[in-house]
Tab-separated table of N, CA and C in Angstrom:
chain	number	residue	atom	x	y	z
O	120	MET	N	0.835	-1.174	0.000
O	120	MET	CA	0.000	0.000	0.000
O	120	MET	C	0.880	1.239	0.000
O	121	GLN	N	0.619	2.141	-0.928
O	121	GLN	CA	1.431	3.350	-1.037
O	121	GLN	C	0.853	4.437	-0.143
O	122	PRO	N	1.741	5.173	0.518
O	122	PRO	CA	1.244	6.282	1.323
O	122	PRO	C	0.622	7.345	0.429
O	123	THR	N	-0.282	8.115	0.997
O	123	THR	CA	-0.949	9.178	0.259
O	123	THR	C	0.079	10.178	-0.240
O	124	GLY	N	-0.045	10.566	-1.518
O	124	GLY	CA	0.875	11.542	-2.098
O	124	GLY	C	2.144	10.918	-2.637
O	125	ALA	N	2.304	9.607	-2.505
O	125	ALA	CA	3.505	8.952	-3.035
O	125	ALA	C	3.406	8.885	-4.548
O	126	ALA	N	4.552	8.811	-5.186
O	126	ALA	CA	4.593	8.733	-6.652
O	126	ALA	C	3.953	7.428	-7.115
O	127	LEU	N	3.253	7.494	-8.222
O	127	LEU	CA	2.639	6.299	-8.784
O	127	LEU	C	3.721	5.365	-9.283
O	128	SER	N	3.388	4.090	-9.362
O	128	SER	CA	4.365	3.120	-9.860
O	128	SER	C	4.707	3.441	-11.307
O	129	SER	N	5.869	3.014	-11.701
O	129	SER	CA	6.318	3.327	-13.067
O	129	SER	C	5.770	2.287	-14.037
O	130	ARG	N	4.484	2.377	-14.302
O	130	ARG	CA	3.850	1.497	-15.275
O	130	ARG	C	4.089	2.054	-16.666
O	131	PRO	N	4.194	1.165	-17.653
O	131	PRO	CA	4.341	1.679	-19.020
O	131	PRO	C	3.085	2.435	-19.424
O	132	PRO	N	3.225	3.418	-20.296
O	132	PRO	CA	2.048	4.185	-20.722
O	132	PRO	C	1.057	3.292	-21.453
O	133	SER	N	-0.188	3.666	-21.386
O	133	SER	CA	-1.230	2.915	-22.084
O	133	SER	C	-1.017	3.030	-23.583
O	134	PRO	N	-1.399	1.981	-24.330
O	134	PRO	CA	-1.258	2.072	-25.787
O	134	PRO	C	-2.162	3.160	-26.346
O	135	ALA	N	-1.802	3.649	-27.512
O	135	ALA	CA	-2.594	4.695	-28.161
O	135	ALA	C	-4.015	4.194	-28.387
O	136	LEU	N	-4.950	5.098	-28.266
O	136	LEU	CA	-6.350	4.743	-28.439
O	136	LEU	C	-6.628	4.283	-29.869
O	137	PHE	N	-5.995	4.933	-30.841
O	137	PHE	CA	-6.190	4.575	-32.240
O	137	PHE	C	-4.847	4.255	-32.866
O	138	GLN	N	-4.741	3.089	-33.453
O	138	GLN	CA	-3.538	2.678	-34.155
O	138	GLN	C	-3.555	3.288	-35.556
O	139	PRO	N	-2.385	3.363	-36.232
O	139	PRO	CA	-2.358	3.952	-37.576
O	139	PRO	C	-3.350	3.316	-38.542
O	140	ALA	N	-3.583	2.011	-38.426
O	140	ALA	CA	-4.514	1.355	-39.347
O	140	ALA	C	-5.938	1.860	-39.164
O	141	ASP	N	-6.238	2.447	-38.008
O	141	ASP	CA	-7.580	2.958	-37.753
O	141	ASP	C	-7.826	4.319	-38.399
O	142	LEU	N	-6.793	4.927	-38.950
O	142	LEU	CA	-6.944	6.265	-39.498
O	142	LEU	C	-7.747	6.275	-40.790
O	143	PHE	N	-7.749	5.186	-41.515
O	143	PHE	CA	-8.480	5.113	-42.772
O	143	PHE	C	-9.622	4.129	-42.596
O	144	ASP	N	-10.803	4.512	-42.974
O	144	ASP	CA	-11.960	3.647	-42.833
O	144	ASP	C	-11.881	2.551	-43.882
O	145	LEU	N	-11.502	1.347	-43.473
O	145	LEU	CA	-11.354	0.237	-44.409
O	145	LEU	C	-12.640	-0.570	-44.538
O	146	SER	N	-13.802	0.093	-44.317
O	146	SER	CA	-15.065	-0.619	-44.459
O	146	SER	C	-15.261	-1.077	-45.902
O	147	LEU	N	-14.684	-0.365	-46.827
O	147	LEU	CA	-14.702	-0.793	-48.218
O	147	LEU	C	-13.435	-1.615	-48.422
O	148	PRO	N	-13.535	-2.922	-48.528
O	148	PRO	CA	-12.331	-3.754	-48.595
O	148	PRO	C	-11.429	-3.364	-49.760
O	149	ILE	N	-10.156	-3.595	-49.555
O	149	ILE	CA	-9.169	-3.226	-50.572
O	149	ILE	C	-9.458	-3.935	-51.888
O	150	SER	N	-9.908	-5.175	-51.838
O	150	SER	CA	-10.220	-5.890	-53.082
O	150	SER	C	-11.332	-5.193	-53.864
O	151	LYS	N	-12.334	-4.677	-53.152
O	151	LYS	CA	-13.418	-3.957	-53.831
O	151	LYS	C	-12.896	-2.634	-54.382
O	152	MET	N	-12.018	-1.981	-53.630
O	152	MET	CA	-11.414	-0.744	-54.117
O	152	MET	C	-10.604	-1.019	-55.384
O	153	ALA	N	-9.919	-2.172	-55.408
O	153	ALA	CA	-9.128	-2.538	-56.583
O	153	ALA	C	-10.035	-2.733	-57.798
O	154	ALA	N	-11.174	-3.379	-57.591
O	154	ALA	CA	-12.124	-3.566	-58.694
O	154	ALA	C	-12.654	-2.224	-59.182
O	155	MET	N	-12.896	-1.298	-58.254
O	155	MET	CA	-13.360	0.035	-58.649
O	155	MET	C	-12.282	0.772	-59.442
O	156	ALA	N	-11.017	0.591	-59.068
O	156	ALA	CA	-9.918	1.258	-59.769
O	156	ALA	C	-9.797	0.770	-61.204
O	157	MET	N	-10.192	-0.478	-61.449
O	157	MET	CA	-10.093	-1.050	-62.793
O	157	MET	C	-11.398	-0.948	-63.579
O	158	ALA	N	-12.422	-0.367	-62.991
O	158	ALA	CA	-13.732	-0.281	-63.641
O	158	ALA	C	-13.644	0.517	-64.938
O	159	THR	N	-14.427	0.097	-65.914
O	159	THR	CA	-14.496	0.845	-67.172
O	159	THR	C	-15.444	2.033	-67.041
O	160	ASP	N	-16.287	2.000	-66.024
O	160	ASP	CA	-17.234	3.086	-65.762
O	160	ASP	C	-16.507	4.236	-65.060
O	161	ASP	N	-16.475	5.386	-65.720
O	161	ASP	CA	-15.797	6.560	-65.156
O	161	ASP	C	-16.377	6.966	-63.805
O	162	ALA	N	-17.675	6.790	-63.622
O	162	ALA	CA	-18.324	7.184	-62.368
O	162	ALA	C	-17.803	6.356	-61.192
O	163	LYS	N	-17.554	5.064	-61.421
O	163	LYS	CA	-17.030	4.210	-60.343
O	163	LYS	C	-15.614	4.635	-59.957
O	164	ARG	N	-14.795	4.910	-60.952
O	164	ARG	CA	-13.420	5.347	-60.658
O	164	ARG	C	-13.441	6.702	-59.950
O	165	ALA	N	-14.344	7.585	-60.371
O	165	ALA	CA	-14.463	8.894	-59.722
O	165	ALA	C	-14.931	8.740	-58.275
O	166	ALA	N	-15.851	7.813	-58.031
O	166	ALA	CA	-16.326	7.571	-56.664
O	166	ALA	C	-15.191	7.061	-55.784
O	167	LEU	N	-14.344	6.207	-56.331
O	167	LEU	CA	-13.192	5.708	-55.577
O	167	LEU	C	-12.243	6.850	-55.236
O	168	ARG	N	-11.921	7.675	-56.232
O	168	ARG	CA	-11.018	8.813	-55.987
O	168	ARG	C	-11.602	9.751	-54.929
O	169	SER	N	-12.904	9.961	-54.985
O	169	SER	CA	-13.564	10.825	-54.011
O	169	SER	C	-13.459	10.234	-52.609
O	170	GLN	N	-13.667	8.931	-52.495
O	170	GLN	CA	-13.585	8.288	-51.183
O	170	GLN	C	-12.162	8.360	-50.638
O	171	ILE	N	-11.178	8.203	-51.497
O	171	ILE	CA	-9.782	8.275	-51.060
O	171	ILE	C	-9.439	9.691	-50.615
O	172	ALA	N	-9.920	10.684	-51.350
O	172	ALA	CA	-9.553	12.079	-51.082
O	172	ALA	C	-10.332	12.708	-49.927
O	173	THR	N	-11.505	12.179	-49.613
O	173	THR	CA	-12.368	12.793	-48.609
O	173	THR	C	-12.222	12.083	-47.270
O	174	ARG	N	-11.878	12.858	-46.251
O	174	ARG	CA	-11.785	12.286	-44.908
O	174	ARG	C	-13.177	12.052	-44.345
O	175	THR	N	-13.308	11.006	-43.541
O	175	THR	CA	-14.588	10.733	-42.894
O	175	THR	C	-14.776	11.695	-41.727
O	176	ARG	N	-15.986	11.787	-41.247
O	176	ARG	CA	-16.277	12.651	-40.095
O	176	ARG	C	-15.459	12.206	-38.879
O	177	GLN	N	-15.332	10.894	-38.710
O	177	GLN	CA	-14.554	10.362	-37.588
O	177	GLN	C	-13.095	10.815	-37.686
O	178	GLN	N	-12.535	10.747	-38.873
O	178	GLN	CA	-11.145	11.173	-39.058
O	178	GLN	C	-10.990	12.658	-38.767
O	179	GLU	N	-11.959	13.459	-39.184
O	179	GLU	CA	-11.908	14.902	-38.909
O	179	GLU	C	-11.979	15.177	-37.411
O	180	LEU	N	-12.887	14.485	-36.727
O	180	LEU	CA	-13.029	14.683	-35.281
O	180	LEU	C	-11.763	14.280	-34.528
O	181	LEU	N	-11.080	13.269	-35.042
O	181	LEU	CA	-9.847	12.812	-34.396
O	181	LEU	C	-8.645	13.655	-34.795
O	182	GLY	N	-8.845	14.583	-35.713
O	182	GLY	CA	-7.772	15.486	-36.111
O	182	GLY	C	-6.769	14.885	-37.080
O	183	HIS	N	-7.148	13.831	-37.783
O	183	HIS	CA	-6.239	13.216	-38.740
O	183	HIS	C	-6.169	14.057	-40.010
O	184	THR	N	-4.981	14.242	-40.498
O	184	THR	CA	-4.799	15.027	-41.713
O	184	THR	C	-5.003	14.148	-42.942
O	185	ALA	N	-5.225	14.775	-44.070
O	185	ALA	CA	-5.365	14.035	-45.323
O	185	ALA	C	-4.084	13.264	-45.628
O	186	GLU	N	-2.937	13.845	-45.285
O	186	GLU	CA	-1.653	13.183	-45.536
O	186	GLU	C	-1.528	11.905	-44.714
O	187	THR	N	-1.954	11.957	-43.463
O	187	THR	CA	-1.883	10.779	-42.598
O	187	THR	C	-2.801	9.680	-43.108
O	188	VAL	N	-3.999	10.052	-43.502
O	188	VAL	CA	-4.960	9.082	-44.011
O	188	VAL	C	-4.438	8.463	-45.304
O	189	ASN	N	-3.900	9.287	-46.205
O	189	ASN	CA	-3.372	8.782	-47.466
O	189	ASN	C	-2.180	7.861	-47.225
O	190	SER	N	-1.316	8.235	-46.305
O	190	SER	CA	-0.156	7.410	-45.973
O	190	SER	C	-0.587	6.045	-45.449
O	191	THR	N	-1.627	6.030	-44.633
O	191	THR	CA	-2.133	4.771	-44.092
O	191	THR	C	-2.712	3.906	-45.197
O	192	LEU	N	-3.434	4.509	-46.127
O	192	LEU	CA	-3.976	3.756	-47.256
O	192	LEU	C	-2.847	3.191	-48.102
O	193	LEU	N	-1.843	4.011	-48.413
O	193	LEU	CA	-0.708	3.530	-49.206
O	193	LEU	C	-0.036	2.343	-48.526
O	194	ASN	N	0.133	2.426	-47.217
O	194	ASN	CA	0.748	1.341	-46.464
O	194	ASN	C	-0.105	0.076	-46.545
O	195	ALA	N	-1.421	0.215	-46.401
O	195	ALA	CA	-2.318	-0.940	-46.474
O	195	ALA	C	-2.292	-1.571	-47.863
O	196	VAL	N	-2.256	-0.747	-48.901
O	196	VAL	CA	-2.199	-1.256	-50.275
O	196	VAL	C	-0.881	-1.999	-50.498
O	197	GLN	N	0.236	-1.415	-50.047
O	197	GLN	CA	1.539	-2.064	-50.211
O	197	GLN	C	1.575	-3.397	-49.460
O	198	GLN	N	1.025	-3.435	-48.257
O	198	GLN	CA	0.981	-4.685	-47.497
O	198	GLN	C	0.127	-5.726	-48.210
O	199	HIS	N	-0.971	-5.303	-48.810
O	199	HIS	CA	-1.848	-6.218	-49.546
O	199	HIS	C	-1.104	-6.799	-50.753
O	200	ILE	N	-0.327	-5.978	-51.433
O	200	ILE	CA	0.470	-6.452	-52.573
O	200	ILE	C	1.495	-7.476	-52.100
O	201	HIS	N	2.220	-7.170	-51.013
O	201	HIS	CA	3.216	-8.110	-50.483
O	201	HIS	C	2.567	-9.441	-50.107
O	202	LYS	N	1.403	-9.372	-49.482
O	202	LYS	CA	0.694	-10.590	-49.083
O	202	LYS	C	0.324	-11.419	-50.312
O	203	ALA	N	-0.197	-10.768	-51.350
O	203	ALA	CA	-0.574	-11.482	-52.576
O	203	ALA	C	0.649	-12.114	-53.234
O	204	LEU	N	1.768	-11.385	-53.267
O	204	LEU	CA	2.990	-11.934	-53.856
O	204	LEU	C	3.484	-13.147	-53.070
O	205	ARG	N	3.405	-13.092	-51.747
O	205	ARG	CA	3.810	-14.240	-50.921
O	205	ARG	C	2.907	-15.437	-51.190
O	206	GLN	N	1.599	-15.207	-51.262
O	206	GLN	CA	0.661	-16.303	-51.495
O	206	GLN	C	0.877	-16.950	-52.860
O	207	LEU	N	1.302	-16.161	-53.828
O	207	LEU	CA	1.550	-16.687	-55.172
O	207	LEU	C	2.961	-17.250	-55.319
O	208	GLY	N	3.777	-17.131	-54.285
O	208	GLY	CA	5.148	-17.636	-54.340
O	208	GLY	C	6.060	-16.777	-55.196
O	209	LEU	N	5.770	-15.482	-55.278
O	209	LEU	CA	6.542	-14.578	-56.137
O	209	LEU	C	7.380	-13.569	-55.369
O	210	ALA	N	7.314	-13.584	-54.052
O	210	ALA	CA	7.971	-12.541	-53.257
O	210	ALA	C	9.475	-12.495	-53.487
O	211	ASP	N	10.077	-13.622	-53.857
O	211	ASP	CA	11.529	-13.638	-54.061
O	211	ASP	C	11.953	-13.133	-55.435
O	212	VAL	N	11.024	-13.033	-56.379
O	212	VAL	CA	11.410	-12.632	-57.738
O	212	VAL	C	10.716	-11.383	-58.261
O	213	LEU	N	9.660	-10.936	-57.612
O	213	LEU	CA	8.892	-9.822	-58.161
O	213	LEU	C	8.443	-8.880	-57.045
O	214	ALA	N	8.562	-7.585	-57.300
O	214	ALA	CA	8.104	-6.564	-56.353
O	214	ALA	C	7.527	-5.409	-57.155
O	215	PHE	N	6.554	-4.747	-56.582
O	215	PHE	CA	5.934	-3.598	-57.232
O	215	PHE	C	6.159	-2.359	-56.393
O	216	ASP	N	6.572	-1.290	-57.046
O	216	ASP	CA	6.776	-0.003	-56.389
O	216	ASP	C	5.583	0.876	-56.727
O	217	ILE	N	4.762	1.187	-55.715
O	217	ILE	CA	3.580	2.010	-55.988
O	217	ILE	C	3.859	3.486	-55.766
O	218	GLY	N	5.021	3.815	-55.234
O	218	GLY	CA	5.339	5.220	-54.989
O	218	GLY	C	4.255	5.843	-54.128
O	219	GLY	N	3.723	6.957	-54.543
O	219	GLY	CA	2.660	7.617	-53.792
O	219	GLY	C	1.307	7.470	-54.449
O	220	ASP	N	1.167	6.516	-55.363
O	220	ASP	CA	-0.057	6.378	-56.149
O	220	ASP	C	-0.879	5.182	-55.673
O	221	SER	N	-1.827	5.430	-54.791
O	221	SER	CA	-2.640	4.334	-54.259
O	221	SER	C	-3.510	3.706	-55.347
O	222	GLU	N	-3.955	4.500	-56.307
O	222	GLU	CA	-4.795	3.944	-57.375
O	222	GLU	C	-4.003	2.958	-58.231
O	223	ALA	N	-2.745	3.277	-58.537
O	223	ALA	CA	-1.903	2.342	-59.292
O	223	ALA	C	-1.683	1.066	-58.482
O	224	GLY	N	-1.489	1.207	-57.183
O	224	GLY	CA	-1.330	0.038	-56.322
O	224	GLY	C	-2.576	-0.829	-56.306
O	225	LEU	N	-3.743	-0.198	-56.302
O	225	LEU	CA	-4.992	-0.950	-56.332
O	225	LEU	C	-5.134	-1.718	-57.645
O	226	LYS	N	-4.658	-1.141	-58.730
O	226	LYS	CA	-4.707	-1.841	-60.020
O	226	LYS	C	-3.799	-3.066	-60.007
O	227	VAL	N	-2.639	-2.956	-59.368
O	227	VAL	CA	-1.742	-4.110	-59.228
O	227	VAL	C	-2.440	-5.208	-58.428
O	228	ILE	N	-3.105	-4.823	-57.348
O	228	ILE	CA	-3.836	-5.799	-56.535
O	228	ILE	C	-4.883	-6.507	-57.381
O	229	TYR	N	-5.607	-5.749	-58.187
O	229	TYR	CA	-6.631	-6.333	-59.047
O	229	TYR	C	-6.011	-7.392	-59.958
O	230	LEU	N	-4.896	-7.060	-60.589
O	230	LEU	CA	-4.246	-8.007	-61.498
O	230	LEU	C	-3.747	-9.247	-60.761
O	231	LEU	N	-3.173	-9.050	-59.585
O	231	LEU	CA	-2.673	-10.193	-58.817
O	231	LEU	C	-3.810	-11.104	-58.361
O	232	GLU	N	-4.925	-10.513	-57.966
O	232	GLU	CA	-6.041	-11.306	-57.461
O	232	GLU	C	-6.873	-11.935	-58.568
O	233	ARG	N	-6.976	-11.281	-59.699
O	233	ARG	CA	-7.834	-11.788	-60.770
O	233	ARG	C	-7.117	-12.780	-61.682
O	234	GLY	N	-5.798	-12.646	-61.785
O	234	GLY	CA	-5.055	-13.591	-62.622
O	234	GLY	C	-5.075	-14.969	-61.988
O	235	SER	N	-4.972	-15.983	-62.818
O	235	SER	CA	-4.971	-17.331	-62.253
O	235	SER	C	-3.665	-17.549	-61.509
O	236	GLY	N	-3.738	-18.239	-60.404
O	236	GLY	CA	-2.544	-18.522	-59.613
O	236	GLY	C	-1.497	-19.251	-60.427
O	237	GLU	N	-1.945	-20.134	-61.307
O	237	GLU	CA	-0.986	-20.895	-62.114
O	237	GLU	C	-0.246	-19.991	-63.092
O	238	GLU	N	-0.937	-19.007	-63.657
O	238	GLU	CA	-0.259	-18.054	-64.554
O	238	GLU	C	0.842	-17.309	-63.809
O	239	TRP	N	0.530	-16.863	-62.591
O	239	TRP	CA	1.529	-16.126	-61.821
O	239	TRP	C	2.678	-17.034	-61.394
O	240	ARG	N	2.379	-18.291	-61.037
O	240	ARG	CA	3.453	-19.215	-60.666
O	240	ARG	C	4.367	-19.482	-61.859
O	241	ALA	N	3.775	-19.603	-63.051
O	241	ALA	CA	4.583	-19.793	-64.260
O	241	ALA	C	5.471	-18.573	-64.496
O	242	MET	N	4.943	-17.386	-64.246
O	242	MET	CA	5.740	-16.167	-64.373
O	242	MET	C	6.905	-16.203	-63.388
O	243	GLY	N	6.655	-16.689	-62.185
O	243	GLY	CA	7.718	-16.810	-61.186
O	243	GLY	C	8.808	-17.762	-61.652
O	244	ARG	N	8.411	-18.911	-62.206
O	244	ARG	CA	9.414	-19.869	-62.723
O	244	ARG	C	10.216	-19.236	-63.852
O	245	PHE	N	9.534	-18.501	-64.730
O	245	PHE	CA	10.215	-17.842	-65.840
O	245	PHE	C	11.233	-16.824	-65.324
O	246	LEU	N	10.830	-16.001	-64.363
O	246	LEU	CA	11.745	-14.988	-63.825
O	246	LEU	C	12.935	-15.625	-63.115
O	247	ARG	N	12.703	-16.696	-62.363
O	247	ARG	CA	13.821	-17.384	-61.701
O	247	ARG	C	14.814	-17.905	-62.731
O	248	MET	N	14.284	-18.495	-63.805
O	248	MET	CA	15.153	-19.012	-64.855
O	248	MET	C	15.903	-17.861	-65.536
O	249	ALA	N	15.236	-16.759	-65.762
O	249	ALA	CA	15.885	-15.600	-66.385
O	249	ALA	C	17.029	-15.091	-65.515
O	250	PHE	N	16.842	-15.087	-64.203
O	250	PHE	CA	17.922	-14.662	-63.308
O	250	PHE	C	19.068	-15.673	-63.322
O	251	ILE	N	18.750	-16.953	-63.319
O	251	ILE	CA	19.795	-17.986	-63.310
O	251	ILE	C	20.652	-17.897	-64.564
O	252	TYR	N	20.027	-17.754	-65.715
O	252	TYR	CA	20.752	-17.722	-66.989
O	252	TYR	C	21.144	-16.309	-67.415
O	253	ARG	N	20.994	-15.364	-66.509
O	253	ARG	CA	21.394	-13.968	-66.732
O	253	ARG	C	20.764	-13.368	-67.993
O	254	LEU	N	19.477	-13.581	-68.116
O	254	LEU	CA	18.724	-13.027	-69.238
O	254	LEU	C	18.071	-11.699	-68.871
O	255	THR	N	18.381	-11.213	-67.696
O	255	THR	CA	17.848	-9.939	-67.225
O	255	THR	C	18.890	-8.857	-67.484
O	256	PRO	N	18.500	-7.594	-67.438
O	256	PRO	CA	19.500	-6.523	-67.600
O	256	PRO	C	20.623	-6.678	-66.575
O	257	ALA	N	21.804	-6.212	-66.923
O	257	ALA	CA	22.987	-6.386	-66.075
O	257	ALA	C	22.790	-5.823	-64.673
O	258	ASP	N	22.039	-4.743	-64.553
O	258	ASP	CA	21.863	-4.122	-63.238
O	258	ASP	C	20.609	-4.610	-62.496
O	259	ALA	N	19.916	-5.604	-63.032
O	259	ALA	CA	18.702	-6.119	-62.394
O	259	ALA	C	19.061	-6.970	-61.180
O	260	THR	N	18.323	-6.775	-60.113
O	260	THR	CA	18.518	-7.563	-58.902
O	260	THR	C	17.212	-8.242	-58.533
O	261	ARG	N	17.322	-9.304	-57.726
O	261	ARG	CA	16.120	-9.974	-57.236
O	261	ARG	C	15.675	-9.307	-55.957
O	262	PRO	N	14.417	-9.095	-55.771
O	262	PRO	CA	13.337	-9.294	-56.728
O	262	PRO	C	13.322	-8.195	-57.791
O	263	LEU	N	12.807	-8.536	-58.931
O	263	LEU	CA	12.672	-7.574	-60.018
O	263	LEU	C	11.619	-6.547	-59.608
O	264	ARG	N	12.005	-5.271	-59.561
O	264	ARG	CA	11.097	-4.203	-59.117
O	264	ARG	C	10.439	-3.548	-60.331
O	265	LEU	N	9.135	-3.552	-60.321
O	265	LEU	CA	8.365	-2.931	-61.394
O	265	LEU	C	7.563	-1.768	-60.830
O	266	SER	N	7.438	-0.724	-61.619
O	266	SER	CA	6.606	0.404	-61.224
O	266	SER	C	5.146	0.012	-61.414
O	267	ALA	N	4.303	0.421	-60.501
O	267	ALA	CA	2.883	0.080	-60.590
O	267	ALA	C	2.162	0.863	-61.679
O	268	ASP	N	2.719	1.974	-62.107
O	268	ASP	CA	2.015	2.762	-63.125
O	268	ASP	C	2.476	2.432	-64.483
């Protein structure tokens, strides 16, 4: 029992109330966002861009900036791409650089998810063979980095 007025124990601080992943409302799954990014209907693509650019009321109340929300989305898209590449067995030979373009990253996700797994595995075998037999550019390193745009 601590005497009155004694210093509190040195407990670690409580975790943050909201983690970075909570900054962006992911109620619209990334896969659906990817399908919207690839839509031929201009209105669907415009709706996606609007949702990405517009902060939710919750984000505004919490004081999150557009930059923070966009950064969180970019991070989630990049993680989704890495996960898809791992599931397809391509993480060692192929990587995508989305830069600051979340829409380009969503298009990559669409292609990775919609393509047949066997097609992507064959691409992985081809790239591994190209690296083994040095059929890639002299300065190419594994994994082969491609721009998403």
